[in-house]
Tab-separated table of C-alpha atoms in Angstrom:
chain	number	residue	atom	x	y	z
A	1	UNK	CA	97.786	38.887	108.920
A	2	UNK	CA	101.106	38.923	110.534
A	3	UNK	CA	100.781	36.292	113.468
A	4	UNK	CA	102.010	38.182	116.251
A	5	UNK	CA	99.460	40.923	115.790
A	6	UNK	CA	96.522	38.627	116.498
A	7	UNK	CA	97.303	36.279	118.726
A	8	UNK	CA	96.722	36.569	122.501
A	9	UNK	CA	99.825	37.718	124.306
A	10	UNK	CA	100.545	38.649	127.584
A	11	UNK	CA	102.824	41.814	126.553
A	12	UNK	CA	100.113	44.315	124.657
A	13	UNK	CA	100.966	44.549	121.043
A	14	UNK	CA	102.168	47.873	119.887
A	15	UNK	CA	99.740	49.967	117.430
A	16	UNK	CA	100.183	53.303	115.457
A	17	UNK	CA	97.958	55.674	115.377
A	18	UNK	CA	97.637	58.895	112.612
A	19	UNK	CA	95.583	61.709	112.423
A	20	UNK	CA	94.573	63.567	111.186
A	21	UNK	CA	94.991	62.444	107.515
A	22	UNK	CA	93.429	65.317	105.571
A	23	UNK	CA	91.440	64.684	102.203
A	24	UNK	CA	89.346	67.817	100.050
A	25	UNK	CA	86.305	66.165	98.607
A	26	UNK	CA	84.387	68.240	96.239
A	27	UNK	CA	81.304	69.048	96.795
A	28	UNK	CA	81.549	68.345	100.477
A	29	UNK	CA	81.561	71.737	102.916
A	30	UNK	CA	84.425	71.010	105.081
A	31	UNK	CA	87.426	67.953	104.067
A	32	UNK	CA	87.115	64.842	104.851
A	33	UNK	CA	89.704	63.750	108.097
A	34	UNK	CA	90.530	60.624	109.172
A	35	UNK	CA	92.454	58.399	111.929
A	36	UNK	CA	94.155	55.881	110.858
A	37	UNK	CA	95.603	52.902	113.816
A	38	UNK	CA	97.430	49.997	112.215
A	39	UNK	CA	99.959	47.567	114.344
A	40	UNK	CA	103.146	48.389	114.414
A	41	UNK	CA	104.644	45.407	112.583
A	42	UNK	CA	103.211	42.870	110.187
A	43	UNK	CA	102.250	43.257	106.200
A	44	UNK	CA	99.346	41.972	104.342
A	45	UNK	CA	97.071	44.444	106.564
A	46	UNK	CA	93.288	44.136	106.238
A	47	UNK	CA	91.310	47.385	106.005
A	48	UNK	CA	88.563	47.890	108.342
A	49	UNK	CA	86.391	51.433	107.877
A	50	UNK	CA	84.709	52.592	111.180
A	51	UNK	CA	81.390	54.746	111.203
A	52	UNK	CA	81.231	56.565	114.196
A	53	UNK	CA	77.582	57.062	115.944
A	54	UNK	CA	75.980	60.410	116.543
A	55	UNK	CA	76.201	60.492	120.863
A	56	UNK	CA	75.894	63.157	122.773
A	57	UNK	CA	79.611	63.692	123.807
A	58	UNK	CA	81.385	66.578	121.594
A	59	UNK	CA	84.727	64.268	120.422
A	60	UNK	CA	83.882	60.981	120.419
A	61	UNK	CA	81.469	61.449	117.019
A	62	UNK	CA	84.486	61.796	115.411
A	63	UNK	CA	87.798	60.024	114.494
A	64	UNK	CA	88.678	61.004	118.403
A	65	UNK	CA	86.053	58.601	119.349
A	66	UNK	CA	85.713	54.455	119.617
A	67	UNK	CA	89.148	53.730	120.822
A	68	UNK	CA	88.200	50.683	122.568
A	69	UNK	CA	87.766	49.161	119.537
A	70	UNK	CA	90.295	50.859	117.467
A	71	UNK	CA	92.984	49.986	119.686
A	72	UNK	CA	92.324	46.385	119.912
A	73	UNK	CA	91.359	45.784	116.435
A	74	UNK	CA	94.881	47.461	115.129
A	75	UNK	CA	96.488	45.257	117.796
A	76	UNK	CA	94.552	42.100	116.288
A	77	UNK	CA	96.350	42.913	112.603
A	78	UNK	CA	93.637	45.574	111.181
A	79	UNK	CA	94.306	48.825	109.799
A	80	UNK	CA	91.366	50.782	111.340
A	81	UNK	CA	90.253	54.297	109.245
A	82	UNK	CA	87.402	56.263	111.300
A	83	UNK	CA	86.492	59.721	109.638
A	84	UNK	CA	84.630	62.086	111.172
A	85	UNK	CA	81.384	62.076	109.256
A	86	UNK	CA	79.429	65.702	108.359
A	87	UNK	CA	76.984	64.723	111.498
A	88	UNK	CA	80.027	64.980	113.911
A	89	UNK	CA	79.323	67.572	116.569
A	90	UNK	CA	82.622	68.901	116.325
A	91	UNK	CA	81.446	70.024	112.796
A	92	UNK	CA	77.961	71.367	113.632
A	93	UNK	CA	78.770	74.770	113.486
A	94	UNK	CA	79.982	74.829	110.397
A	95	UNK	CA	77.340	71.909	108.474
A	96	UNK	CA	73.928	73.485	110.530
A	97	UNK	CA	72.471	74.719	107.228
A	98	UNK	CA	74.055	72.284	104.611
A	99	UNK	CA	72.017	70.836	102.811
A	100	UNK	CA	71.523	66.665	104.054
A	101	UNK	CA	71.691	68.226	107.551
A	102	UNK	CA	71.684	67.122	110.549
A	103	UNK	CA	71.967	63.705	109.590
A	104	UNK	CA	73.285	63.255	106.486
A	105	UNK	CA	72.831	59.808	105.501
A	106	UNK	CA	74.041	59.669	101.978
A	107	UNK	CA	77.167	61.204	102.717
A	108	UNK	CA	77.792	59.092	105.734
A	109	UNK	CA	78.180	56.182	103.397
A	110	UNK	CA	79.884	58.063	100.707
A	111	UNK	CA	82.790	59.426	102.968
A	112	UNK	CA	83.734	55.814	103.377
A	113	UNK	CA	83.750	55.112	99.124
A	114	UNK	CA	85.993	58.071	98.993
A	115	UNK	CA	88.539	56.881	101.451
A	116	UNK	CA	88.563	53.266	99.331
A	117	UNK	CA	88.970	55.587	96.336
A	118	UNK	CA	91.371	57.184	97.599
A	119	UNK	CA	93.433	54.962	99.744
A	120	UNK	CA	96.497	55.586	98.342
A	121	UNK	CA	96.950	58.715	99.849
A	122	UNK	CA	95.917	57.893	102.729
A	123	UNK	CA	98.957	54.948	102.368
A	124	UNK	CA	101.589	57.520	102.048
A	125	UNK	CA	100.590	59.794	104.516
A	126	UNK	CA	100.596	57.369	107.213
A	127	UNK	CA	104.198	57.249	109.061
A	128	UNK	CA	105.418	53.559	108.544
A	129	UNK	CA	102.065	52.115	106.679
A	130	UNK	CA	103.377	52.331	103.369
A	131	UNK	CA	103.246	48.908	101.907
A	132	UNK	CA	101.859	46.702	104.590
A	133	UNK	CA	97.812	46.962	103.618
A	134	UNK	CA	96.166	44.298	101.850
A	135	UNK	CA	93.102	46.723	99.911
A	136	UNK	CA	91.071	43.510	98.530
A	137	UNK	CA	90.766	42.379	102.338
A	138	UNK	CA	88.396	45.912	103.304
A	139	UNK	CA	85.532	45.538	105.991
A	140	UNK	CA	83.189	47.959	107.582
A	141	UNK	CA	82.247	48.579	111.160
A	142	UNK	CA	79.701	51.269	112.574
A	143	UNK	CA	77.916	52.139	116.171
A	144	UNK	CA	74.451	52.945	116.137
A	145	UNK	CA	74.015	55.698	113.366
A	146	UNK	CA	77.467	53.998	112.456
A	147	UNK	CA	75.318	50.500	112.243
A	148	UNK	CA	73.076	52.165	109.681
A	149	UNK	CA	76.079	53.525	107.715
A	150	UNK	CA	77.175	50.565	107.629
A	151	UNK	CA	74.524	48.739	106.395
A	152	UNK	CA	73.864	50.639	103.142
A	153	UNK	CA	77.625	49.653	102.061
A	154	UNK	CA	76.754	46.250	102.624
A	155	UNK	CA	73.589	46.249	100.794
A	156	UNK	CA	70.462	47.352	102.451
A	157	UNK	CA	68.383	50.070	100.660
A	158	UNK	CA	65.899	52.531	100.959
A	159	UNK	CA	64.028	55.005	99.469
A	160	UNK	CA	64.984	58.678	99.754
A	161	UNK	CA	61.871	60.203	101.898
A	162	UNK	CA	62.563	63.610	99.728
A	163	UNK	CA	62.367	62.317	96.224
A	164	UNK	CA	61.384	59.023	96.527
A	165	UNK	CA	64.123	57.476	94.475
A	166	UNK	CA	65.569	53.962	95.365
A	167	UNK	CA	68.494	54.366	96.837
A	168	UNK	CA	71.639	51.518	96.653
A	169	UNK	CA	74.981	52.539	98.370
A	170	UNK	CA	76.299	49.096	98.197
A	171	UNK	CA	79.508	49.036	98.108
A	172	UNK	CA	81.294	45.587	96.287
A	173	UNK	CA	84.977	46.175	97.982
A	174	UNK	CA	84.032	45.971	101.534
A	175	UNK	CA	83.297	41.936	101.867
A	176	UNK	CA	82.318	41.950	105.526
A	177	UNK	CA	80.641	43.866	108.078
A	178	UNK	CA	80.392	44.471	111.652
A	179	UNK	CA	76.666	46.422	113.208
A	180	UNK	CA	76.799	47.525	116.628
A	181	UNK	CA	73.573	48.216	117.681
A	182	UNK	CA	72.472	49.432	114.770
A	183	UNK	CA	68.814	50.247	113.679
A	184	UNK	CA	66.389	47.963	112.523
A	185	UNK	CA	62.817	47.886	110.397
A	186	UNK	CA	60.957	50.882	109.645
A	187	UNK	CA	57.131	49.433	109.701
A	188	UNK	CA	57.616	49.406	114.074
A	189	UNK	CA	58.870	53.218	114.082
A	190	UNK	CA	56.606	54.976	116.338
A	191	UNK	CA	58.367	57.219	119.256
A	192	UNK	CA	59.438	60.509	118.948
A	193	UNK	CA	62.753	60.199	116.593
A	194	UNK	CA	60.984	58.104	114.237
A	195	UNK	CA	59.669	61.519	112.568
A	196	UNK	CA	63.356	63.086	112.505
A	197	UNK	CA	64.865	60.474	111.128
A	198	UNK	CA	62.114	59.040	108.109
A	199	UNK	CA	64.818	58.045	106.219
A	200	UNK	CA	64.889	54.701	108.681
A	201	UNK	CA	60.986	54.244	107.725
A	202	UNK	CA	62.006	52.249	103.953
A	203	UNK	CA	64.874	50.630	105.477
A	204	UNK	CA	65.251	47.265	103.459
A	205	UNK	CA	67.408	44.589	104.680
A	206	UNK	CA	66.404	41.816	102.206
A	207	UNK	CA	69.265	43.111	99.875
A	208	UNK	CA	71.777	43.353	102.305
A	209	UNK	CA	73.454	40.503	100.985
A	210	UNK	CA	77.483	40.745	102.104
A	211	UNK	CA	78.567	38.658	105.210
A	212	UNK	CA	78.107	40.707	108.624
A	213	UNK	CA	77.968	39.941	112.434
A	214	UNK	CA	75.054	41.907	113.846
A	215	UNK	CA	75.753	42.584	117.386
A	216	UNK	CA	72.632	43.272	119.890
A	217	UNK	CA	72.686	44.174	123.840
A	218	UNK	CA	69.515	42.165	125.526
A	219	UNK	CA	68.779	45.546	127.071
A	220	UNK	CA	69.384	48.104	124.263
A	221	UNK	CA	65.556	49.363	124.216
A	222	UNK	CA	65.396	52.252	122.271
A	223	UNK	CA	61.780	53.244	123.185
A	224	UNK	CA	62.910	57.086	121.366
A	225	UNK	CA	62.205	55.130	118.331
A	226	UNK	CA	59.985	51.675	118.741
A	227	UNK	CA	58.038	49.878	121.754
A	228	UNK	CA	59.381	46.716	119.734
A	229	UNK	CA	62.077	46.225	122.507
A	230	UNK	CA	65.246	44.883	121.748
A	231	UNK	CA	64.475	42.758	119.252
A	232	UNK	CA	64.522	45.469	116.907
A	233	UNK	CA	68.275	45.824	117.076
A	234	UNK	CA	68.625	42.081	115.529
A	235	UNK	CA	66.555	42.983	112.903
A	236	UNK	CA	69.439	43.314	110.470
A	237	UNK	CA	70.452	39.817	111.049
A	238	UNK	CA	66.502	38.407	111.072
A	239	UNK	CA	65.552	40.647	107.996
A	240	UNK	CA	68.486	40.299	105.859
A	241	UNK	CA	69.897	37.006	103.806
A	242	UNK	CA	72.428	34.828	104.543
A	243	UNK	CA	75.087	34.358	105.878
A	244	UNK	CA	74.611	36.365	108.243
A	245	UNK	CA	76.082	35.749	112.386
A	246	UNK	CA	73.990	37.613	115.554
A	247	UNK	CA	75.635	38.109	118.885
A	248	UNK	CA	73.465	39.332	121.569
A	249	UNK	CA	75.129	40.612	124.497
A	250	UNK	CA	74.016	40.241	128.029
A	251	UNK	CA	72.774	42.858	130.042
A	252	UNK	CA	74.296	45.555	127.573
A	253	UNK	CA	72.376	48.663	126.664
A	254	UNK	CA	73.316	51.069	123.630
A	255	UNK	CA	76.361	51.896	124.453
A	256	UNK	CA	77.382	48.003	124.687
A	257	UNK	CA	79.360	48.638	128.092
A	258	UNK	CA	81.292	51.802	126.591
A	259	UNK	CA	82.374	50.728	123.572
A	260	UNK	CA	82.414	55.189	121.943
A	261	UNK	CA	85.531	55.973	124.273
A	262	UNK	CA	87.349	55.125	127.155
A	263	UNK	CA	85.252	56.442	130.934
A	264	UNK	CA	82.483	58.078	128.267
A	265	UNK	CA	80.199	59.630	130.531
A	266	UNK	CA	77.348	59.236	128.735
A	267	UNK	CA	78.053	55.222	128.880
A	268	UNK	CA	74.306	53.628	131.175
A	269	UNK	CA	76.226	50.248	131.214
A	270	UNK	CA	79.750	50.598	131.313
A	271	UNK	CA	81.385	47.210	131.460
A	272	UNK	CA	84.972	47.238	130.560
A	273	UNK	CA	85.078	43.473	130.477
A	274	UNK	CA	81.643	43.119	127.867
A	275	UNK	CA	83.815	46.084	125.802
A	276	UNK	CA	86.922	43.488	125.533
A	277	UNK	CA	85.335	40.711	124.749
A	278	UNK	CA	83.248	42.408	122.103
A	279	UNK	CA	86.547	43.298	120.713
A	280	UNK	CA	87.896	40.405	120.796
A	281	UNK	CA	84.758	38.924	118.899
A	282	UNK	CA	84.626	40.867	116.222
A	283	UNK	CA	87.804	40.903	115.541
A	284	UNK	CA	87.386	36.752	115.569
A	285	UNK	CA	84.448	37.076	113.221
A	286	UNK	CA	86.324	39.372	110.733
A	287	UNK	CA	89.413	37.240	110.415
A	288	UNK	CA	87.030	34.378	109.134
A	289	UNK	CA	85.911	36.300	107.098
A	290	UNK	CA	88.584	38.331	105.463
A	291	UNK	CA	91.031	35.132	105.586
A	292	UNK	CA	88.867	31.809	104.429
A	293	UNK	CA	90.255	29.130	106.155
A	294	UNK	CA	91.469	30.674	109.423
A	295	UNK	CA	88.695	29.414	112.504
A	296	UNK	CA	89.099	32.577	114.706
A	297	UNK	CA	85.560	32.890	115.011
A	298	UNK	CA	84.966	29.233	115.196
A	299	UNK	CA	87.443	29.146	118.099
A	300	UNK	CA	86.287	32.679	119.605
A	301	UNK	CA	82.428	30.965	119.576
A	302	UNK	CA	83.613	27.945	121.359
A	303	UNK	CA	85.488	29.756	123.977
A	304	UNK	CA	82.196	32.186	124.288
A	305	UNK	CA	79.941	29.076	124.959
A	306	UNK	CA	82.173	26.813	127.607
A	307	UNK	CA	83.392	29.718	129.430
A	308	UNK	CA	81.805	30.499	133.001
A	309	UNK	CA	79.708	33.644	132.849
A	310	UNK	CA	79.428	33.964	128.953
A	311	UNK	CA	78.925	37.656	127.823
A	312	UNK	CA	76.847	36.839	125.218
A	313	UNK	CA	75.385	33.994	122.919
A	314	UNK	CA	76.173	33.763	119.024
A	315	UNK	CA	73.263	32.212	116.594
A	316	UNK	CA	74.231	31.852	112.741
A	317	UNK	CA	72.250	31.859	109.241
């Protein structure tokens, strides 16, 4: 990474962003768009996929949504791709009687194979991009339904309720992995989504073997789906092998102070300052990971646990 797009500066660094870059899929009901945001200088770009949630605002389940974090992970050296899965509201009009729908898991994951697949379009239709991306440096991000997402590509499995088959969407390119508040075991499902969305009942995170920082708000209790509490949200990290990092933000609920869009409505703890520094963290934890030998996250976990007023605390496996 190109050192002046990941240090801290006091002049913002510039970012680009693209969109939307338009791919036909076969087989799929509508094509595939995408956002790309990439710094504005700098070569040797990592590639970090972002799997937006399934909220109740219209946009931000899309690639209109999770600037927060897009903005300040291009500025920090990654080029960030978000498309706008077949479970995006802006789409539901046209996917209501698809078949996978409403929440169409297995395509979730596979939208983000396809853009690895096919990356080299992307490259060229991005203004300026062309060039700068380092492909064998690719991690994966997601929010919630995004967290799930996410955690099939880096290894968890499950069994298809509908045909029982075991299902493995692992994906070898991606070599990190970032869950925001993603869901955890199935055995504790008992509220009233738990029947709409069975395919979280043979969740198994004993495979999910790839490096990823599981992220956690102390107050993100999703009784909809479990009485466990907030526990359940670390289950990733608990359930699944090393190595493996959990950071547990304080006070944050499931929108982890606003992290889907800039003044979301929707947002019970919005916390603009929780929202940068979980940026910033991430960002930390993926450098490490993407770059062996660079302590960002050794350095960002140090500054988290001197600092007055810590957002969070970090435990590792």
């Amino acid at each position: 990474m190109n050192a002046s797009t990941t240090t801290d500066t006091a002049t913002p660094t510039p970012v680009l962003s693209f969109s939307p870059v338009v791919l036909p899929v076969p087989g799929r009901p509508v094509d595939l768009q995408v956002r790309v945001t990439a710094p504005a200088t700098g070569t040797g770009l990592p590639v970090l996929l972002l799997s937006h949630g399934h909220g109740p605002s219209h946009h931000l389940s899309s690639l209109h949504g999770y600037a927060p974090l897009a903005d300040v992970w291009a500025a920090r050296g990654f080029v960030v791709v978000q498309p706008t899965h077949l479970t995006s509201r802006t789409l539901s009009h046209l996917v209501a009687d698809v078949p996978g729908a409403p929440y169409f898991w297995r395509s979730r994951a596979e939208d983000m194979t396809h853009l690895l697949d096919r990356f080299d379009e992307i490259e060229s239709a991005v203004p300026q991009l062309a060039g700068r991306v380092d492909r064998a440096a690719v991690a994966v991000a997601g929010h919630s339904l995004g967290g799930f997402t996410a955690s099939l590509l880096l290894g968890a499995g499950l069994t298809d309720p509908d045909s029982g088959e075991v299902v493995r969407l692992h994906e070898p390119r991606i070599k990190a992995g970032v869950l925001l508040a993603a869901p955890g075991r199935g055995d504790v499902l008992n509220g009233p989504m738990a029947e709409q969305l069975s395919i979280f009942r043979s969740l198994d995170f004993s495979t999910m073997t790839t490096p990823a920082l599981v992220v956690a708000g102390d107050k993100d209790d999703s009784r909809h789906f479990t009485d466990m509490g907030p526990d359940w949200h670390a289950d990733p990290y608990t359930l699944a092998p090393a190595p493996k990092s959990l950071l547990t933000l304080f006070d944050a609920e499931h929108g982890l102070g606003g992290i889907a869009g800039y003044d979301a409505a929707e947002t019970t703890d919005e916390n603009p300052e929780r929202v940068a520094a979980l940026a910033r963290l991430t960002a930390a934890y993926l450098r490490t990971q993407l770059r062996p030998g660079d302590d960002a996250w050794q350095s960002a976990c140090e500054a988290l646990a001197a600092g007055p007023g810590p957002v969070g605390r970090v435990e590792t496996k």
